[in-house]
Amino acid sequence: MTLVLAMVLGKGVVVAADTRVSGYGVYGEERKVYPVTYEDNGREYGLAVVSGAGVSALVKGAYELIRNKYTNLMEHVKSKEGAARNPNKREVEAIVRETEVELMSRYSKLRELGMTDFPDILLATVTCEGEPLLYLFEAGLANPMHEAPGYVILGHGELTGARLLLTLLGYKAREKQYWDHSILPVFIIDVVSAVDPTVSPFSDPHSSIYIRYSEESKTVVAGPLTPEAFKTAKNSVQNRIKAFQLIWELMEKEGEEKILKTLKKRLEKLEE
């Protein structure tokens, strides 16, 4: 079982996952977020992030397929233009179409052998123009998710609270660009893990990768949480859980209207 989250935040996409794997009552730990990179003249290009839920071997196979597609594209761009660069939207869409065809072909052959359970695969990337893109491959078919709903949730954790939490928080990709990318996925994973034994608390900084467009350098950058950011995120999660509990307690004692009025005034003052 697993819980994988991918969310468009600002000019980027954050992908995070728990690390628990289970089967026949046995639990283990495994990293489920796979970065796609390319090195050229000492520079590492962050190209995409891949993750998935389902048969682990098929998820890893899809990652290898997508990584090879990106590598071939970067080699082609380098030979044609003289230098590597991140793909543009047209090139990303071509990779998605090619991946879709090859995944469906693989799964078709596996169906002939009697297999019926195929993984869901997500692909998160940012174009060289700075546009965040998010795709979900369901049984091989690609579904763009970056516009609506702006997120993907995979695994058993979706059923035990992840989607409910995003709805409760009022998450909307294009309206919540200022939200901290390091806190939200860790919050959801940790809260779900408290009620779902198949989901582990967030414990691996490299299991959360944020790929984004940097306005400062005018390039796409990608990387996991730093140890400092990881520690800060875990502390923030506990503080926000406590804040929820305190607000509920205050509303019980003073009434919803009074507390809502106070909170709205405070928010309006910050937005002035």
mmCIF file of C-alpha atoms in Angstrom:
data_model
loop_
_atom_site.group_PDB
_atom_site.id
_atom_site.type_symbol
_atom_site.label_atom_id
_atom_site.label_comp_id
_atom_site.label_asym_id
_atom_site.label_seq_id
_atom_site.Cartn_x
_atom_site.Cartn_y
_atom_site.Cartn_z
ATOM 1 C CA MET A 1 0.000 0.000 0.000
ATOM 2 C CA THR A 2 1.122 3.562 -0.422
ATOM 3 C CA LEU A 3 0.288 7.242 -0.515
ATOM 4 C CA VAL A 4 1.670 9.422 -3.290
ATOM 5 C CA LEU A 5 0.831 13.110 -3.695
ATOM 6 C CA ALA A 6 1.631 15.456 -6.569
ATOM 7 C CA MET A 7 0.449 19.058 -6.439
ATOM 8 C CA VAL A 8 0.925 22.090 -8.644
ATOM 9 C CA LEU A 9 2.268 24.895 -6.453
ATOM 10 C CA GLY A 10 3.346 28.153 -8.055
ATOM 11 C CA LYS A 11 5.541 27.571 -11.088
ATOM 12 C CA GLY A 12 6.285 24.034 -10.068
ATOM 13 C CA VAL A 13 5.034 20.650 -8.946
ATOM 14 C CA VAL A 14 5.812 18.947 -5.647
ATOM 15 C CA VAL A 15 5.769 15.134 -5.540
ATOM 16 C CA ALA A 16 5.893 13.356 -2.186
ATOM 17 C CA ALA A 17 5.238 9.841 -0.924
ATOM 18 C CA ASP A 18 5.398 7.715 2.159
ATOM 19 C CA THR A 19 7.946 4.903 2.151
ATOM 20 C CA ARG A 20 5.911 1.949 3.407
ATOM 21 C CA VAL A 21 5.492 -1.176 1.294
ATOM 22 C CA SER A 22 3.420 -4.099 2.475
ATOM 23 C CA GLY A 23 2.283 -7.558 1.508
ATOM 24 C CA TYR A 24 0.811 -10.513 3.351
ATOM 25 C CA GLY A 25 1.040 -8.728 6.688
ATOM 26 C CA VAL A 26 4.723 -7.794 6.253
ATOM 27 C CA TYR A 27 5.804 -4.140 6.159
ATOM 28 C CA GLY A 28 8.996 -2.680 4.713
ATOM 29 C CA GLU A 29 10.360 0.669 3.544
ATOM 30 C CA GLU A 30 11.116 1.780 -0.016
ATOM 31 C CA ARG A 31 11.599 5.110 -1.771
ATOM 32 C CA LYS A 32 8.815 5.708 -4.313
ATOM 33 C CA VAL A 33 9.720 9.088 -5.831
ATOM 34 C CA TYR A 34 12.099 8.960 -8.792
ATOM 35 C CA PRO A 35 13.814 12.063 -10.228
ATOM 36 C CA VAL A 36 14.672 12.205 -13.927
ATOM 37 C CA THR A 37 17.942 14.061 -14.512
ATOM 38 C CA TYR A 38 20.516 14.612 -17.239
ATOM 39 C CA GLU A 39 24.155 15.651 -16.863
ATOM 40 C CA ASP A 40 26.005 17.764 -19.405
ATOM 41 C CA ASN A 41 29.355 19.526 -18.935
ATOM 42 C CA GLY A 42 29.203 19.250 -15.177
ATOM 43 C CA ARG A 43 25.643 20.568 -14.927
ATOM 44 C CA GLU A 44 22.715 18.442 -13.799
ATOM 45 C CA TYR A 45 19.372 19.218 -15.409
ATOM 46 C CA GLY A 46 16.270 18.420 -13.358
ATOM 47 C CA LEU A 47 13.848 17.194 -16.018
ATOM 48 C CA ALA A 48 10.931 15.464 -14.317
ATOM 49 C CA VAL A 49 9.710 13.448 -11.350
ATOM 50 C CA VAL A 50 8.015 10.053 -11.663
ATOM 51 C CA SER A 51 6.117 8.049 -9.077
ATOM 52 C CA GLY A 52 3.339 5.499 -8.976
ATOM 53 C CA ALA A 53 1.165 3.099 -7.041
ATOM 54 C CA GLY A 54 0.703 -0.559 -7.813
ATOM 55 C CA VAL A 55 3.016 -3.401 -8.821
ATOM 56 C CA SER A 56 6.472 -2.093 -7.925
ATOM 57 C CA ALA A 57 8.254 -3.725 -10.867
ATOM 58 C CA LEU A 58 5.841 -2.093 -13.335
ATOM 59 C CA VAL A 59 6.194 1.317 -11.653
ATOM 60 C CA LYS A 60 9.984 1.091 -11.912
ATOM 61 C CA GLY A 61 9.669 -0.095 -15.501
ATOM 62 C CA ALA A 62 7.574 2.965 -16.349
ATOM 63 C CA TYR A 63 10.184 5.188 -14.706
ATOM 64 C CA GLU A 64 12.960 3.614 -16.796
ATOM 65 C CA LEU A 65 10.867 4.101 -19.929
ATOM 66 C CA ILE A 66 10.242 7.789 -19.191
ATOM 67 C CA ARG A 67 13.869 8.388 -18.180
ATOM 68 C CA ASN A 68 15.064 6.893 -21.471
ATOM 69 C CA LYS A 69 12.637 9.097 -23.409
ATOM 70 C CA TYR A 70 14.033 12.204 -21.724
ATOM 71 C CA THR A 71 17.635 11.083 -22.227
ATOM 72 C CA ASN A 72 17.062 10.501 -25.933
ATOM 73 C CA LEU A 73 15.419 13.913 -26.267
ATOM 74 C CA MET A 74 18.269 15.684 -24.451
ATOM 75 C CA GLU A 75 20.843 13.960 -26.670
ATOM 76 C CA HIS A 76 18.892 15.036 -29.744
ATOM 77 C CA VAL A 77 18.603 18.640 -28.534
ATOM 78 C CA LYS A 78 22.306 18.746 -27.668
ATOM 79 C CA SER A 79 23.362 17.447 -31.089
ATOM 80 C CA LYS A 80 20.991 19.788 -32.922
ATOM 81 C CA GLU A 81 21.410 22.985 -30.887
ATOM 82 C CA GLY A 82 24.915 22.493 -29.510
ATOM 83 C CA ALA A 83 23.841 22.550 -25.852
ATOM 84 C CA ALA A 84 21.375 20.821 -23.570
ATOM 85 C CA ARG A 85 18.232 22.534 -22.243
ATOM 86 C CA ASN A 86 15.003 21.572 -20.550
ATOM 87 C CA PRO A 87 12.234 20.439 -22.920
ATOM 88 C CA ASN A 88 9.537 22.811 -24.126
ATOM 89 C CA LYS A 89 5.831 21.991 -23.882
ATOM 90 C CA ARG A 90 5.625 20.471 -27.364
ATOM 91 C CA GLU A 91 8.521 18.135 -26.580
ATOM 92 C CA VAL A 92 7.008 17.095 -23.237
ATOM 93 C CA GLU A 93 3.700 16.328 -24.929
ATOM 94 C CA ALA A 94 5.554 14.149 -27.457
ATOM 95 C CA ILE A 95 7.203 12.210 -24.609
ATOM 96 C CA VAL A 96 3.789 11.732 -22.987
ATOM 97 C CA ARG A 97 2.260 10.417 -26.215
ATOM 98 C CA GLU A 98 5.157 8.016 -26.830
ATOM 99 C CA THR A 99 5.056 6.791 -23.225
ATOM 100 C CA GLU A 100 1.306 6.256 -23.484
ATOM 101 C CA VAL A 101 1.682 4.092 -26.586
ATOM 102 C CA GLU A 102 4.489 1.976 -25.110
ATOM 103 C CA LEU A 103 2.794 1.480 -21.739
ATOM 104 C CA MET A 104 -0.450 0.390 -23.398
ATOM 105 C CA SER A 105 1.504 -2.036 -25.593
ATOM 106 C CA ARG A 106 3.267 -3.517 -22.549
ATOM 107 C CA TYR A 107 0.046 -3.873 -20.603
ATOM 108 C CA SER A 108 -1.736 -5.438 -23.573
ATOM 109 C CA LYS A 109 0.867 -8.211 -23.692
ATOM 110 C CA LEU A 110 0.598 -8.721 -19.925
ATOM 111 C CA ARG A 111 -3.202 -9.034 -20.216
ATOM 112 C CA GLU A 112 -2.680 -11.902 -22.634
ATOM 113 C CA LEU A 113 -0.720 -13.613 -19.846
ATOM 114 C CA GLY A 114 -3.587 -13.103 -17.403
ATOM 115 C CA MET A 115 -2.447 -9.986 -15.547
ATOM 116 C CA THR A 116 -5.225 -7.497 -14.817
ATOM 117 C CA ASP A 117 -3.750 -5.197 -12.155
ATOM 118 C CA PHE A 118 -1.754 -2.304 -13.635
ATOM 119 C CA PRO A 119 -0.202 0.619 -11.751
ATOM 120 C CA ASP A 120 -1.121 4.268 -11.894
ATOM 121 C CA ILE A 121 1.908 6.357 -12.902
ATOM 122 C CA LEU A 122 2.350 10.101 -12.488
ATOM 123 C CA LEU A 123 4.744 12.352 -14.357
ATOM 124 C CA ALA A 124 5.509 15.838 -13.053
ATOM 125 C CA THR A 125 7.638 18.306 -14.980
ATOM 126 C CA VAL A 126 8.188 21.985 -15.771
ATOM 127 C CA THR A 127 8.884 23.236 -19.279
ATOM 128 C CA CYS A 128 11.746 25.528 -20.222
ATOM 129 C CA GLU A 129 9.089 28.255 -20.576
ATOM 130 C CA GLY A 130 8.178 27.807 -16.894
ATOM 131 C CA GLU A 131 4.876 25.938 -17.231
ATOM 132 C CA PRO A 132 4.211 23.196 -14.643
ATOM 133 C CA LEU A 133 2.736 20.014 -16.126
ATOM 134 C CA LEU A 134 1.282 16.991 -14.362
ATOM 135 C CA TYR A 135 0.092 13.783 -16.040
ATOM 136 C CA LEU A 136 -1.545 10.639 -14.677
ATOM 137 C CA PHE A 137 -1.191 7.400 -16.666
ATOM 138 C CA GLU A 138 -4.131 5.111 -15.862
ATOM 139 C CA ALA A 139 -3.743 1.653 -17.452
ATOM 140 C CA GLY A 140 -1.320 3.419 -19.776
ATOM 141 C CA LEU A 141 -3.671 6.213 -20.848
ATOM 142 C CA ALA A 142 -2.350 9.721 -20.102
ATOM 143 C CA ASN A 143 -4.629 12.226 -18.403
ATOM 144 C CA PRO A 144 -3.405 15.837 -17.964
ATOM 145 C CA MET A 145 -4.057 16.960 -14.381
ATOM 146 C CA HIS A 146 -2.205 20.285 -14.167
ATOM 147 C CA GLU A 147 -5.207 22.492 -14.979
ATOM 148 C CA ALA A 148 -7.926 20.600 -13.133
ATOM 149 C CA PRO A 149 -7.838 19.461 -10.436
ATOM 150 C CA GLY A 150 -4.165 20.462 -10.180
ATOM 151 C CA TYR A 151 -3.160 17.451 -8.129
ATOM 152 C CA VAL A 152 -2.894 13.652 -8.166
ATOM 153 C CA ILE A 153 -3.366 11.303 -5.208
ATOM 154 C CA LEU A 154 -2.418 7.648 -5.567
ATOM 155 C CA GLY A 155 -2.561 4.631 -3.312
ATOM 156 C CA HIS A 156 -4.583 3.372 -0.384
ATOM 157 C CA GLY A 157 -4.052 6.649 1.480
ATOM 158 C CA GLU A 158 -6.399 8.396 -0.940
ATOM 159 C CA LEU A 159 -9.257 6.324 0.474
ATOM 160 C CA THR A 160 -8.319 6.967 4.095
ATOM 161 C CA GLY A 161 -8.166 10.730 4.136
ATOM 162 C CA ALA A 162 -5.755 12.370 1.662
ATOM 163 C CA ARG A 163 -8.408 13.707 -0.713
ATOM 164 C CA LEU A 164 -10.627 14.650 2.221
ATOM 165 C CA LEU A 165 -7.820 16.726 3.742
ATOM 166 C CA LEU A 166 -7.133 18.596 0.489
ATOM 167 C CA THR A 167 -10.846 19.349 0.175
ATOM 168 C CA LEU A 168 -11.072 20.447 3.808
ATOM 169 C CA LEU A 169 -8.092 22.773 3.362
ATOM 170 C CA GLY A 170 -9.632 24.320 0.248
ATOM 171 C CA TYR A 171 -6.629 23.544 -1.935
ATOM 172 C CA LYS A 172 -6.838 25.000 -5.458
ATOM 173 C CA ALA A 173 -3.701 24.850 -7.575
ATOM 174 C CA ARG A 174 -3.966 28.270 -9.214
ATOM 175 C CA GLU A 175 -5.184 30.098 -6.096
ATOM 176 C CA LYS A 176 -2.787 28.694 -3.481
ATOM 177 C CA GLN A 177 0.531 29.363 -5.185
ATOM 178 C CA TYR A 178 1.959 30.917 -2.019
ATOM 179 C CA TRP A 179 1.462 27.763 0.088
ATOM 180 C CA ASP A 180 4.669 26.199 1.394
ATOM 181 C CA HIS A 181 5.531 23.217 -0.819
ATOM 182 C CA SER A 182 7.533 21.575 1.975
ATOM 183 C CA ILE A 183 4.708 21.483 4.531
ATOM 184 C CA LEU A 184 1.456 20.538 2.750
ATOM 185 C CA PRO A 185 2.408 17.039 1.480
ATOM 186 C CA VAL A 186 4.161 16.171 4.749
ATOM 187 C CA PHE A 187 1.057 17.282 6.673
ATOM 188 C CA ILE A 188 -1.241 15.077 4.596
ATOM 189 C CA ILE A 189 1.032 12.016 4.749
ATOM 190 C CA ASP A 190 1.564 12.324 8.517
ATOM 191 C CA VAL A 191 -2.134 12.815 9.296
ATOM 192 C CA VAL A 192 -3.218 9.906 7.086
ATOM 193 C CA SER A 193 -0.529 7.664 8.601
ATOM 194 C CA ALA A 194 -2.112 8.204 12.027
ATOM 195 C CA VAL A 195 -5.245 6.309 10.917
ATOM 196 C CA ASP A 196 -3.943 4.084 8.105
ATOM 197 C CA PRO A 197 -1.337 1.446 9.082
ATOM 198 C CA THR A 198 -0.437 0.870 5.431
ATOM 199 C CA VAL A 199 0.891 4.461 5.192
ATOM 200 C CA SER A 200 4.057 5.429 7.042
ATOM 201 C CA PRO A 201 4.745 8.870 8.547
ATOM 202 C CA PHE A 202 6.903 11.020 6.298
ATOM 203 C CA SER A 203 10.482 10.133 7.256
ATOM 204 C CA ASP A 204 12.657 10.505 4.145
ATOM 205 C CA PRO A 205 13.576 14.024 2.873
ATOM 206 C CA HIS A 206 14.360 12.548 -0.563
ATOM 207 C CA SER A 207 10.774 11.298 -0.848
ATOM 208 C CA SER A 208 9.599 14.860 -1.484
ATOM 209 C CA ILE A 209 10.897 16.553 -4.636
ATOM 210 C CA TYR A 210 9.919 20.008 -5.832
ATOM 211 C CA ILE A 211 10.541 20.747 -9.507
ATOM 212 C CA ARG A 212 9.996 24.402 -10.371
ATOM 213 C CA TYR A 213 10.924 27.309 -12.602
ATOM 214 C CA SER A 214 13.314 29.763 -10.980
ATOM 215 C CA GLU A 215 12.587 33.354 -11.958
ATOM 216 C CA GLU A 216 15.985 34.325 -10.594
ATOM 217 C CA SER A 217 18.060 31.996 -12.773
ATOM 218 C CA LYS A 218 15.458 31.568 -15.534
ATOM 219 C CA THR A 219 15.974 27.808 -15.386
ATOM 220 C CA VAL A 220 14.149 24.712 -14.139
ATOM 221 C CA VAL A 221 15.482 23.454 -10.808
ATOM 222 C CA ALA A 222 14.585 20.353 -8.830
ATOM 223 C CA GLY A 223 15.591 18.862 -5.537
ATOM 224 C CA PRO A 224 14.492 17.095 -2.341
ATOM 225 C CA LEU A 225 13.966 18.652 1.061
ATOM 226 C CA THR A 226 17.150 19.724 2.803
ATOM 227 C CA PRO A 227 17.668 18.340 6.333
ATOM 228 C CA GLU A 228 16.794 21.770 7.711
ATOM 229 C CA ALA A 229 13.627 22.043 5.613
ATOM 230 C CA PHE A 230 12.645 18.500 6.615
ATOM 231 C CA LYS A 231 12.985 19.308 10.323
ATOM 232 C CA THR A 232 11.068 22.561 9.894
ATOM 233 C CA ALA A 233 8.276 20.821 7.958
ATOM 234 C CA LYS A 234 7.847 18.110 10.598
ATOM 235 C CA ASN A 235 7.635 20.740 13.358
ATOM 236 C CA SER A 236 5.176 22.800 11.317
ATOM 237 C CA VAL A 237 2.940 19.763 10.818
ATOM 238 C CA GLN A 238 2.637 19.266 14.585
ATOM 239 C CA ASN A 239 1.933 22.982 15.097
ATOM 240 C CA ARG A 240 -0.826 22.968 12.452
ATOM 241 C CA ILE A 241 -2.446 19.876 13.889
ATOM 242 C CA LYS A 242 -2.461 21.604 17.267
ATOM 243 C CA ALA A 243 -3.908 24.746 15.662
ATOM 244 C CA PHE A 244 -6.829 22.748 14.251
ATOM 245 C CA GLN A 245 -7.508 21.295 17.686
ATOM 246 C CA LEU A 246 -7.339 24.707 19.385
ATOM 247 C CA ILE A 247 -9.689 26.326 16.854
ATOM 248 C CA TRP A 248 -12.207 23.529 17.370
ATOM 249 C CA GLU A 249 -11.951 23.967 21.146
ATOM 250 C CA LEU A 250 -12.384 27.732 20.884
ATOM 251 C CA MET A 251 -15.469 27.340 18.709
ATOM 252 C CA GLU A 252 -16.972 24.959 21.245
ATOM 253 C CA LYS A 253 -16.436 27.501 24.020
ATOM 254 C CA GLU A 254 -17.036 30.833 22.271
ATOM 255 C CA GLY A 255 -19.094 29.872 19.212
ATOM 256 C CA GLU A 256 -18.263 29.614 15.515
ATOM 257 C CA GLU A 257 -19.342 33.125 14.525
ATOM 258 C CA LYS A 258 -17.052 34.901 16.974
ATOM 259 C CA ILE A 259 -13.990 32.841 16.072
ATOM 260 C CA LEU A 260 -14.661 33.073 12.328
ATOM 261 C CA LYS A 261 -15.034 36.853 12.595
ATOM 262 C CA THR A 262 -11.732 37.129 14.445
ATOM 263 C CA LEU A 263 -9.905 34.941 11.937
ATOM 264 C CA LYS A 264 -11.321 36.798 8.935
ATOM 265 C CA LYS A 265 -10.294 40.170 10.374
ATOM 266 C CA ARG A 266 -6.798 38.886 10.991
ATOM 267 C CA LEU A 267 -6.503 37.570 7.425
ATOM 268 C CA GLU A 268 -7.868 40.796 5.922
ATOM 269 C CA LYS A 269 -5.313 42.791 7.880
ATOM 270 C CA LEU A 270 -2.476 40.643 6.527
ATOM 271 C CA GLU A 271 -3.722 41.151 2.964
ATOM 272 C CA GLU A 272 -3.844 44.951 3.238
#
